[in-house]
mmCIF file of C-alpha atoms in Angstrom:
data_model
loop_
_atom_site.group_PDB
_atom_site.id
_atom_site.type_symbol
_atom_site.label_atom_id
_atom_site.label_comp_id
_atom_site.label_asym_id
_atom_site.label_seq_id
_atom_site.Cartn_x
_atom_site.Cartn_y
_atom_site.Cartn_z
ATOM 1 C CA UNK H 1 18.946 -66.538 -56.459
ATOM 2 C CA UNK H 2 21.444 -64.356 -58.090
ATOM 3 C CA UNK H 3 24.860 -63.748 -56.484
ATOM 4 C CA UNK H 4 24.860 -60.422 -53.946
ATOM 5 C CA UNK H 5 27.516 -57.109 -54.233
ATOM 6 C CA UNK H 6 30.571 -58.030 -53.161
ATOM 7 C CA UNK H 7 32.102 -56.011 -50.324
ATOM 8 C CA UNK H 8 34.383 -53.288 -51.312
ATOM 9 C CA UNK H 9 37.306 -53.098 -49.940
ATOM 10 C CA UNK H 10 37.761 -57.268 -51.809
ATOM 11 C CA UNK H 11 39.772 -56.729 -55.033
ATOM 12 C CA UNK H 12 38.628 -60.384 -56.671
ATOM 13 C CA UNK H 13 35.903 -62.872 -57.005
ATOM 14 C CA UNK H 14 37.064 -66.635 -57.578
ATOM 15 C CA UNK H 15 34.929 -68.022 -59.992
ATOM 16 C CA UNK H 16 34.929 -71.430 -60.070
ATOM 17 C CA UNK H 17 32.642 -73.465 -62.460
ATOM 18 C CA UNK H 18 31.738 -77.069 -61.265
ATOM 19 C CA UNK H 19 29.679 -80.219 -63.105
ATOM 20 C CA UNK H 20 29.276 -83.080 -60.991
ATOM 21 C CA UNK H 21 31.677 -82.080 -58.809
ATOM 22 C CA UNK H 22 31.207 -83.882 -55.695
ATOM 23 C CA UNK H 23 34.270 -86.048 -55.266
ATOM 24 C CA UNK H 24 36.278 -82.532 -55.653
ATOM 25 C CA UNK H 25 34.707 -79.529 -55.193
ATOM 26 C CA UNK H 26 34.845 -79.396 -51.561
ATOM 27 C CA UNK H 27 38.766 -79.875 -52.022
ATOM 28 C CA UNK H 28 38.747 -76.870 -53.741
ATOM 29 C CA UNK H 29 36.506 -74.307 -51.449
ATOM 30 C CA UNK H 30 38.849 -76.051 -47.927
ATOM 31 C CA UNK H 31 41.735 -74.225 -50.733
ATOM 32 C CA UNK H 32 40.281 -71.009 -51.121
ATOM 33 C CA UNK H 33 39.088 -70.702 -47.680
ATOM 34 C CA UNK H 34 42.808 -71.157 -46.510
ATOM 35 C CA UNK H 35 44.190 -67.825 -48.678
ATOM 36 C CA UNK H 36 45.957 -65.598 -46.857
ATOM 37 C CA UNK H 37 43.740 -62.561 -49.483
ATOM 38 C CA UNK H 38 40.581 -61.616 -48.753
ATOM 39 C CA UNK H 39 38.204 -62.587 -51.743
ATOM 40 C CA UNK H 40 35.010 -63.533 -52.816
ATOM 41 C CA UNK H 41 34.205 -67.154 -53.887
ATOM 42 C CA UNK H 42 31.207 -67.446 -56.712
ATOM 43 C CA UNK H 43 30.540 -71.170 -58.114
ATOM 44 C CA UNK H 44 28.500 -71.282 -61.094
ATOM 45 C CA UNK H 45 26.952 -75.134 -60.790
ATOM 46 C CA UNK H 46 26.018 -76.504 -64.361
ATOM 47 C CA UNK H 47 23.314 -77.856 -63.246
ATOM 48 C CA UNK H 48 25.004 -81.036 -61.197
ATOM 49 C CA UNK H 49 23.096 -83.938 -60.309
ATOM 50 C CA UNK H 50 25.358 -85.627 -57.741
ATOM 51 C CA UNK H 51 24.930 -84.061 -54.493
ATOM 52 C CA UNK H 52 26.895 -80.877 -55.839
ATOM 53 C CA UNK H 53 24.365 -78.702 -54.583
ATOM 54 C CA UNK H 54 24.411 -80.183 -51.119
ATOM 55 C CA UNK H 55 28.100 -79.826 -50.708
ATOM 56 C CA UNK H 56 28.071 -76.402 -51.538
ATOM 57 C CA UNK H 57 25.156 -75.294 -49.407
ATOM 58 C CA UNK H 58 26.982 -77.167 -46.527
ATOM 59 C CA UNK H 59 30.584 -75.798 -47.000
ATOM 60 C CA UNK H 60 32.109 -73.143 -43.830
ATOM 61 C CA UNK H 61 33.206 -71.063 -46.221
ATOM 62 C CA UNK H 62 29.343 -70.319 -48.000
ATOM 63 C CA UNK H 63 30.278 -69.631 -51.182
ATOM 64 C CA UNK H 64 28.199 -67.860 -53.402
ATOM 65 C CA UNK H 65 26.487 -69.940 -55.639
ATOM 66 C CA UNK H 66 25.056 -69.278 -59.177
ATOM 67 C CA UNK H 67 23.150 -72.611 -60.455
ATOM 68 C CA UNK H 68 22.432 -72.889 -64.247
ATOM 69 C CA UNK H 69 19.758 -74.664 -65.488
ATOM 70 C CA UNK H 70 21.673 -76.884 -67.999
ATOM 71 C CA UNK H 71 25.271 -78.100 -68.303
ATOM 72 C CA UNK H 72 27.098 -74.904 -70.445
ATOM 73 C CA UNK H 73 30.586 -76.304 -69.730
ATOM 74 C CA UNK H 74 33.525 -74.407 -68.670
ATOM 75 C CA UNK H 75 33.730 -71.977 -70.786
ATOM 76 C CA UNK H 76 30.098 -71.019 -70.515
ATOM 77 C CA UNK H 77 29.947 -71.146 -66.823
ATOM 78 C CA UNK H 78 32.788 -68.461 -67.009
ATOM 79 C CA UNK H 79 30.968 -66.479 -69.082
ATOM 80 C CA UNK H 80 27.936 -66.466 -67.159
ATOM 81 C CA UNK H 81 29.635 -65.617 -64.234
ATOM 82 C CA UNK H 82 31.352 -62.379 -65.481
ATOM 83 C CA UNK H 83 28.025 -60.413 -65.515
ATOM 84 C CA UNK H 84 28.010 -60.586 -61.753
ATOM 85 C CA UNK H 85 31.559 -59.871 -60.842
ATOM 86 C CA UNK H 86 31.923 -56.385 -59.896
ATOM 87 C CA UNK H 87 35.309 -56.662 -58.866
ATOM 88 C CA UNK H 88 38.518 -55.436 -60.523
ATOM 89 C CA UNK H 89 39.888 -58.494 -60.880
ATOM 90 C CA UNK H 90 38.548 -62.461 -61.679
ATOM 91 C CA UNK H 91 40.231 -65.305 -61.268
ATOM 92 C CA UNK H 92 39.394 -68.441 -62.847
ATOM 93 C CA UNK H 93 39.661 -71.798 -61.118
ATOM 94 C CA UNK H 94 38.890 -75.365 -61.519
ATOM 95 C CA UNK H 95 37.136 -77.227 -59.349
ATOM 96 C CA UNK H 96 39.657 -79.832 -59.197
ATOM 97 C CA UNK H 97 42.247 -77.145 -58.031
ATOM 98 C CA UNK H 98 43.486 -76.577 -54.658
ATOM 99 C CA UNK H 99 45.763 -73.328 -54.658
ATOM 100 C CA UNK H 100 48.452 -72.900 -52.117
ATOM 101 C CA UNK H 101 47.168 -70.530 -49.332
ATOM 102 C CA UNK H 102 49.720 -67.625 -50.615
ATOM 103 C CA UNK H 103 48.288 -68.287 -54.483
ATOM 104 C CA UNK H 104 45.555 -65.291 -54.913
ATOM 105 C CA UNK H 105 48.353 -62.984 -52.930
ATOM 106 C CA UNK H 106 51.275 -63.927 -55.694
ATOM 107 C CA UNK H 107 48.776 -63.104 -58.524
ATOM 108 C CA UNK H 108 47.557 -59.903 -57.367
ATOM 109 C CA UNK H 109 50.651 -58.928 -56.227
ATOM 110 C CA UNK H 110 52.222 -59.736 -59.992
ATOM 111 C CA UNK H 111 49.154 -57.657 -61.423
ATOM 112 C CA UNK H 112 49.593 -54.512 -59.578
ATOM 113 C CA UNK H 113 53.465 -54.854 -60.182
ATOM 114 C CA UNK H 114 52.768 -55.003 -64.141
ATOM 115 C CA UNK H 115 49.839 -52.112 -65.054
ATOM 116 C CA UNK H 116 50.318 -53.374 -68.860
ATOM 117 C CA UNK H 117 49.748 -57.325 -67.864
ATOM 118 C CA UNK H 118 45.708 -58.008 -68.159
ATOM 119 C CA UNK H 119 46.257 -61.671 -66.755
ATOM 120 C CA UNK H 120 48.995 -63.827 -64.442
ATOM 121 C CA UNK H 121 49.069 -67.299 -65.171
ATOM 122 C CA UNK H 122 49.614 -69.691 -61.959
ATOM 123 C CA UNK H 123 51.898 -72.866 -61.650
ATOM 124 C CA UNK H 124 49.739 -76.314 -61.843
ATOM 125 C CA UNK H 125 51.219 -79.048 -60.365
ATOM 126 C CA UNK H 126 50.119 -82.945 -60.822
ATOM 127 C CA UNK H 127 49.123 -84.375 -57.069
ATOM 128 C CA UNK H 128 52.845 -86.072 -57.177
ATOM 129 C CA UNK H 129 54.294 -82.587 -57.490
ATOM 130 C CA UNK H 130 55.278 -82.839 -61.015
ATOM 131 C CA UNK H 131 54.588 -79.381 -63.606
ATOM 132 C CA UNK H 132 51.156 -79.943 -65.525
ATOM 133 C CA UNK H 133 51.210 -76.341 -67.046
ATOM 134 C CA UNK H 134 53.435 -73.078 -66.454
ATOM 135 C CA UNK H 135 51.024 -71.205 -69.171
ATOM 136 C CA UNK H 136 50.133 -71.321 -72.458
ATOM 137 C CA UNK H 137 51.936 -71.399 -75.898
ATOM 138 C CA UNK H 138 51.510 -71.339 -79.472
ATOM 139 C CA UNK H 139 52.680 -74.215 -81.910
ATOM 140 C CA UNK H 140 53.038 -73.510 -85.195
ATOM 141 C CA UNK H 141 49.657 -75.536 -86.243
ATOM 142 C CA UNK H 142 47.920 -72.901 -83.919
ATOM 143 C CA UNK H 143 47.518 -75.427 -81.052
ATOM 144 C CA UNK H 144 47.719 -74.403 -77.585
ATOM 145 C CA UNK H 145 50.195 -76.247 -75.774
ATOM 146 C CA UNK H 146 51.225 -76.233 -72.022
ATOM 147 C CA UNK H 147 54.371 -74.798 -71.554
ATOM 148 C CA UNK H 148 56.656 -77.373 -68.979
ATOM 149 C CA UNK H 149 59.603 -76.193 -69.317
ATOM 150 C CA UNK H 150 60.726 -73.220 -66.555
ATOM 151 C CA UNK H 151 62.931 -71.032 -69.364
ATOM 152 C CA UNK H 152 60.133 -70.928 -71.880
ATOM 153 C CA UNK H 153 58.025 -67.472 -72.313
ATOM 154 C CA UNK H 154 53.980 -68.682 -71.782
ATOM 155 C CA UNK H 155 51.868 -66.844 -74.832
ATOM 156 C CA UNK H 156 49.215 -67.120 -72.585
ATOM 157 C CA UNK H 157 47.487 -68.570 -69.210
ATOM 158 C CA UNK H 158 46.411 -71.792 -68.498
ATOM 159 C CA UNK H 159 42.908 -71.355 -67.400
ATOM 160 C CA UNK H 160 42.916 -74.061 -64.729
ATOM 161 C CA UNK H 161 43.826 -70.879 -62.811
ATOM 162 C CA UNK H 162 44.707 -67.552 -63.588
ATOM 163 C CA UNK H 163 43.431 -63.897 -62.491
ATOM 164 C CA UNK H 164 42.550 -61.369 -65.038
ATOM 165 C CA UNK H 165 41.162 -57.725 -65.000
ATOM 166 C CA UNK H 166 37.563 -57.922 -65.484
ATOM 167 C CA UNK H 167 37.474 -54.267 -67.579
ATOM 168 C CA UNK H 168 39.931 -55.622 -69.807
ATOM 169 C CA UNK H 169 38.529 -58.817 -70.076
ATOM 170 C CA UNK H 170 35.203 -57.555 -70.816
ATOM 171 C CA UNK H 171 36.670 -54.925 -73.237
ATOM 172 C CA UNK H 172 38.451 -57.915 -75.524
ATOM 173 C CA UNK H 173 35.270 -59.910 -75.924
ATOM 174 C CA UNK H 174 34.562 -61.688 -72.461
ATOM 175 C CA UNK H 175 35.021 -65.361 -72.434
ATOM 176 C CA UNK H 176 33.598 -67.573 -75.343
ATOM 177 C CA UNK H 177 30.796 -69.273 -74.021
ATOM 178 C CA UNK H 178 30.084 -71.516 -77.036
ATOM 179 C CA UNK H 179 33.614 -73.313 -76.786
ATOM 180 C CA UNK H 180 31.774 -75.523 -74.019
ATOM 181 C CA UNK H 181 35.715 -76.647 -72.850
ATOM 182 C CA UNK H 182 38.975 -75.799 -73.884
ATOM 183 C CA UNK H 183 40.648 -73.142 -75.949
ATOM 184 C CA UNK H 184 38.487 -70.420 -73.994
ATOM 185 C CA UNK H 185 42.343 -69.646 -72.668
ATOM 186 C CA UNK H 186 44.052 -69.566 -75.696
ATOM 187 C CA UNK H 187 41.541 -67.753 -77.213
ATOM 188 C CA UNK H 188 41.451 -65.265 -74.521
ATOM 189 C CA UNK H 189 45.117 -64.593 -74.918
ATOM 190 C CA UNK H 190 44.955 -64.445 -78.388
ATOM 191 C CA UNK H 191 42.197 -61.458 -77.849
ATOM 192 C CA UNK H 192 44.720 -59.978 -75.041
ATOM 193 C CA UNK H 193 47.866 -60.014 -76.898
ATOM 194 C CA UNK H 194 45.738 -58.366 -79.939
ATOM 195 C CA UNK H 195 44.845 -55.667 -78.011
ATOM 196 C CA UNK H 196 48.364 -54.854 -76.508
ATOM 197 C CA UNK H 197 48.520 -56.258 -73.053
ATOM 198 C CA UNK H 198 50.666 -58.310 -71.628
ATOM 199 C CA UNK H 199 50.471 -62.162 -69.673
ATOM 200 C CA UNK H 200 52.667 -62.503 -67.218
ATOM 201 C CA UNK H 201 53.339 -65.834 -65.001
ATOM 202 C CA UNK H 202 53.694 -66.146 -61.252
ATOM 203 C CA UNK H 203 55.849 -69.401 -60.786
ATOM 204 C CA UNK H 204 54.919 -68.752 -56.719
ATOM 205 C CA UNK H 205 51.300 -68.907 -57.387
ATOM 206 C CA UNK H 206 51.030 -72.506 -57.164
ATOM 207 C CA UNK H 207 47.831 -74.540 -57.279
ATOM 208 C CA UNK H 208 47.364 -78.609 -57.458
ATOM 209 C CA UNK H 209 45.780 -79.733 -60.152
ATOM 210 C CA UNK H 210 44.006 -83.303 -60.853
ATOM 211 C CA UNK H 211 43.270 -82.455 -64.383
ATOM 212 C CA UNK H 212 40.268 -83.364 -66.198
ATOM 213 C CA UNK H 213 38.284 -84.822 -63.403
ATOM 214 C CA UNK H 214 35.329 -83.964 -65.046
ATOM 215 C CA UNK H 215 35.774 -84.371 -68.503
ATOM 216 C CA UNK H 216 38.901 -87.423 -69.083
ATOM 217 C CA UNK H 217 41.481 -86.142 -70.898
ATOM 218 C CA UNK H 218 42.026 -88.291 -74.085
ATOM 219 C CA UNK H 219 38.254 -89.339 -74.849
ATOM 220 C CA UNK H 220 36.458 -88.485 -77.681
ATOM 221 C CA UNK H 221 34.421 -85.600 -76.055
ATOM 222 C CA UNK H 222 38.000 -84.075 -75.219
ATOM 223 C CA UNK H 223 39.517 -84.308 -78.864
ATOM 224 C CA UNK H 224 36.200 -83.394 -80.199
ATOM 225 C CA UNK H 225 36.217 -79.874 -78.657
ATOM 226 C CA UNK H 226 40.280 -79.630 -79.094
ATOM 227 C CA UNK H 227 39.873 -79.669 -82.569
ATOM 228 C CA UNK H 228 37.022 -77.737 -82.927
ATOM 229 C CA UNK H 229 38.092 -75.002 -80.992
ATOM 230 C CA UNK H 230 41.713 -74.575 -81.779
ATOM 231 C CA UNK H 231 39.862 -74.062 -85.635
ATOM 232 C CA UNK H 232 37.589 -71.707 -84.209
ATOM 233 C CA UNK H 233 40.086 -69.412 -81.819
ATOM 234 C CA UNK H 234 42.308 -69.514 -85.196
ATOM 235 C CA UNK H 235 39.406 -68.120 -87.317
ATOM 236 C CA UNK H 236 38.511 -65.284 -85.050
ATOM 237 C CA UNK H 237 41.787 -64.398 -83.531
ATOM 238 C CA UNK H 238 44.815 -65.420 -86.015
ATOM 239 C CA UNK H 239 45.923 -64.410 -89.637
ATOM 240 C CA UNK H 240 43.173 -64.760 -92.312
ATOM 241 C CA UNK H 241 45.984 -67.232 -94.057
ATOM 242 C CA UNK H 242 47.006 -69.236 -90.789
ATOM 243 C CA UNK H 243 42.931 -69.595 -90.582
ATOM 244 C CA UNK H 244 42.598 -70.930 -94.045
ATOM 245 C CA UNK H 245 45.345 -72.984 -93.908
ATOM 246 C CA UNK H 246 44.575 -75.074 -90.968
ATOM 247 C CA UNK H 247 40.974 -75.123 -91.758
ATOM 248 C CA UNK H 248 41.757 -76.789 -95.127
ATOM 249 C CA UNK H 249 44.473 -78.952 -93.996
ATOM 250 C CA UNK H 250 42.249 -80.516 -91.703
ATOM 251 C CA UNK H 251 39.475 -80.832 -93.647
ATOM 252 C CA UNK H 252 41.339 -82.297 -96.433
ATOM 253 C CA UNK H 253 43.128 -85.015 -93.468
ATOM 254 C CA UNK H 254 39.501 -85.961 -92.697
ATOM 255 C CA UNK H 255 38.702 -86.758 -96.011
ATOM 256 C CA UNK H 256 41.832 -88.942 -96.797
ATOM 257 C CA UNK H 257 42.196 -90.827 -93.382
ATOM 258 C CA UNK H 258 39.572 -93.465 -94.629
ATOM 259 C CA UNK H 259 42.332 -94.457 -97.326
ATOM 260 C CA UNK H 260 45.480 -94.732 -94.762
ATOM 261 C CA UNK H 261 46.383 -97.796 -93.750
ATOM 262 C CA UNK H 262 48.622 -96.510 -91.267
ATOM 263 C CA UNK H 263 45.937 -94.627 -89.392
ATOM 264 C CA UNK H 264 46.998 -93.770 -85.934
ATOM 265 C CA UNK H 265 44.534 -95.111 -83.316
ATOM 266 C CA UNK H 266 43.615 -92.084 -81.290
ATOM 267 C CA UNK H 267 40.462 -90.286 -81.584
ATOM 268 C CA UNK H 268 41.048 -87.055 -82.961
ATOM 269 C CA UNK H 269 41.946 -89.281 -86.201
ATOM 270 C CA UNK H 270 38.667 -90.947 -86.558
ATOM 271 C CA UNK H 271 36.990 -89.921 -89.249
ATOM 272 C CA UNK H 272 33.602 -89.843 -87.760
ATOM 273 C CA UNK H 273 34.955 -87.270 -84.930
ATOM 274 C CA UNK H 274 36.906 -85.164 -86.870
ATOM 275 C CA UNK H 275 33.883 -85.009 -89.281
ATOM 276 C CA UNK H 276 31.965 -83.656 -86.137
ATOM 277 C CA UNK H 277 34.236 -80.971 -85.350
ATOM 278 C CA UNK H 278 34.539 -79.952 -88.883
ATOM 279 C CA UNK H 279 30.069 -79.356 -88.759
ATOM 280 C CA UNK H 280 30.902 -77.852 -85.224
ATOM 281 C CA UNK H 281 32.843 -75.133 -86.841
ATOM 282 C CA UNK H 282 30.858 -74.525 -89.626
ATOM 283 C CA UNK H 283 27.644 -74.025 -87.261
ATOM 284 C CA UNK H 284 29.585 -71.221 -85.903
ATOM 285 C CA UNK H 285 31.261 -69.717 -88.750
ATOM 286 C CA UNK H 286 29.162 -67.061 -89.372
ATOM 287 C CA UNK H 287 29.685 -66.141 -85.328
ATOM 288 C CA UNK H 288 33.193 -66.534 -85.683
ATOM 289 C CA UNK H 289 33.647 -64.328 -88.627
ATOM 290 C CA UNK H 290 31.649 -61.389 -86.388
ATOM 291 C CA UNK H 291 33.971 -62.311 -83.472
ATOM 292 C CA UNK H 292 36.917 -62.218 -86.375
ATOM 293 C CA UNK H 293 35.652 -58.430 -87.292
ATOM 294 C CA UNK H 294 35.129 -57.224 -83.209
ATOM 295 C CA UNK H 295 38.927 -58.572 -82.467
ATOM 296 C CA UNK H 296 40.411 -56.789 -85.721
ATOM 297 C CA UNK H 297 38.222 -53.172 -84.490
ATOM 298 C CA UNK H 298 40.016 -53.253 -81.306
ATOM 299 C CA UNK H 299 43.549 -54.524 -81.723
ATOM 300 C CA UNK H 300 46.440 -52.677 -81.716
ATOM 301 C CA UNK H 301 49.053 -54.806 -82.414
ATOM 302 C CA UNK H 302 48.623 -56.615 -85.778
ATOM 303 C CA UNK H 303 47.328 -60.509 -86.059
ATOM 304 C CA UNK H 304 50.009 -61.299 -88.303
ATOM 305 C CA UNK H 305 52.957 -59.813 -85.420
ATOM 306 C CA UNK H 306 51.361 -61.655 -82.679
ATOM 307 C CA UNK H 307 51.897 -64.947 -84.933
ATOM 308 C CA UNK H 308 55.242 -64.381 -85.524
ATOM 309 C CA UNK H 309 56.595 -63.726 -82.139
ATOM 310 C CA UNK H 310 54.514 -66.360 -80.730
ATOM 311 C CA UNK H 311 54.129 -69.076 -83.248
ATOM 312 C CA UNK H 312 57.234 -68.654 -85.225
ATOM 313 C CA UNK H 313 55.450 -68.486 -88.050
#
């Protein structure tokens, strides 16, 4: 059953997009049923097979629930969810996330404070109170990075858990739902800064983070759609020569790392998984290029600019 109107006097719908999320989840809703905001809660399930569905039926706080019929990952959860928010803002938030009861507050606060920011970026902390991610930036290889470090200017959001404007975001693209995970952030930004807005971060929004309870940090799944989609957000979003560059550097890396015998023994060196990424990106060239073409009609601020302030480069 799809999600119902929200009431209208709420200014944001939580999304929060959940796979197997059983151990968690429930973590997460005790969270957002604690803020000290009104705000509608919408899960989009990807189709768990754990008992997800049962924990979210059962939950006090009956969240609305939006189950898809296959696993689309984060990104495509998000994306799904966005064409039943019809509220001016959207947060996105993992389901391994617990935010601080004053966290939605301290973002929409910060938003209506800054009419030219389109997103605040939260503060994720590690369960032992340690900084996982104060936002977003750019290195000069095009990665997205998390920024740790309290003096350093985020590019963009991390979207563990961040609130946007749901025009805007809409207006820039939406979310890309073909990333699966990672880089939907980054690439978001990328789309934001393009079009002239600005990020801001909200060090009192704070939210505890496990981190990749769903899909380990440091496997092979994880590199594989690192790689491929820092490729991909650089080939619709960043400078036609940044593109190229990193596109053939990395192809050419794949081709010589069989001859190294210094190798380093992590997965996104393997051959066979870089190899994947590289037939990942071609599969969606021909999407990214049309992506490429719909950032460049409405930017304002030029690709090459936003890499130079941002990248260094």
């Amino acid at each position: 059953m799809p999600p119902s109107p929200v009431n209208a006097t709420v200014s944001t719908t939580v999304v929060v997009v959940t796979w197997r999320g059983a151990a968690h989840v429930g973590r997460c809703l005790d969270a957002l049923a604690a803020q000290d905001r009104p705000h509608r809660t919408l899960v989009v399930d990807n189709a768990s097979d754990d008992g997800t569905a049962a924990i979210l039926a059962a939950h006090p706080c009956a969240p609305e629930v939006l189950r898809l019929p296959r696993n689309t990952g984060y990104a495509g959860g998000t994306a799904a969810a966005l064409s039943f928010v019809d509220t001016p803002l959207l947060a996105w938030l993992n389901d391994d996330a617990a935010p601080d009861p004053g966290w939605l507050a301290a973002l929409e606060d910060a938003l209506a404070a800054a009419p030219r920011a389109a997103a605040a970026g939260s503060r994720l902390e590690r369960p032992d109170g340690g900084v996982q991610s104060l936002g977003v930036r750019l290195t000069a290889d095009g990665h997205g990075a998390d920024v740790i470090e309290e003096g350093t200017e985020p590019f963009g959001f991390c979207g563990g858990a961040a609130l946007l404007r749901t025009g805007v975001l809409r207006r820039v693209g939406g979310v890309p739902a073909t990333f699966f995970c990672y880089y939907e952030d980054t690439d978001t930004a990328w789309r934001l800064r393009l079009a002239g807005w600005d990020i801001v971060r909200v060090p009192e929004a704070r939210v505890t983070h496990l981190h990749g309870a769903s899909t380990r940090p440091g496997s092979a799944p994880f590199h594989l759609w690192n790689e491929r989609n820092r490729l991909l957000t650089l080939l619709r979003c960043a400078p036609a020569a940044v593109a190229c560059r990193e596109l053939a550097g990395f192809a050419a890396l794949t081709v010589l790392l069989p001859l190294r015998r210094d190798r380093p023994d992590a997965p996104n060196f393997r051959p066979g998984l870089r190899t994947r990424a590289l037939a990942g990106v071609l599969v969606r060239l021909p999407a990214a290029l049309a992506a490429r073409r719909a950032v460049g009609t409405r930017a304002s601020a030029g690709r090459g600019a936003v890499w130079r302030r941002w990248a260094g480069g």
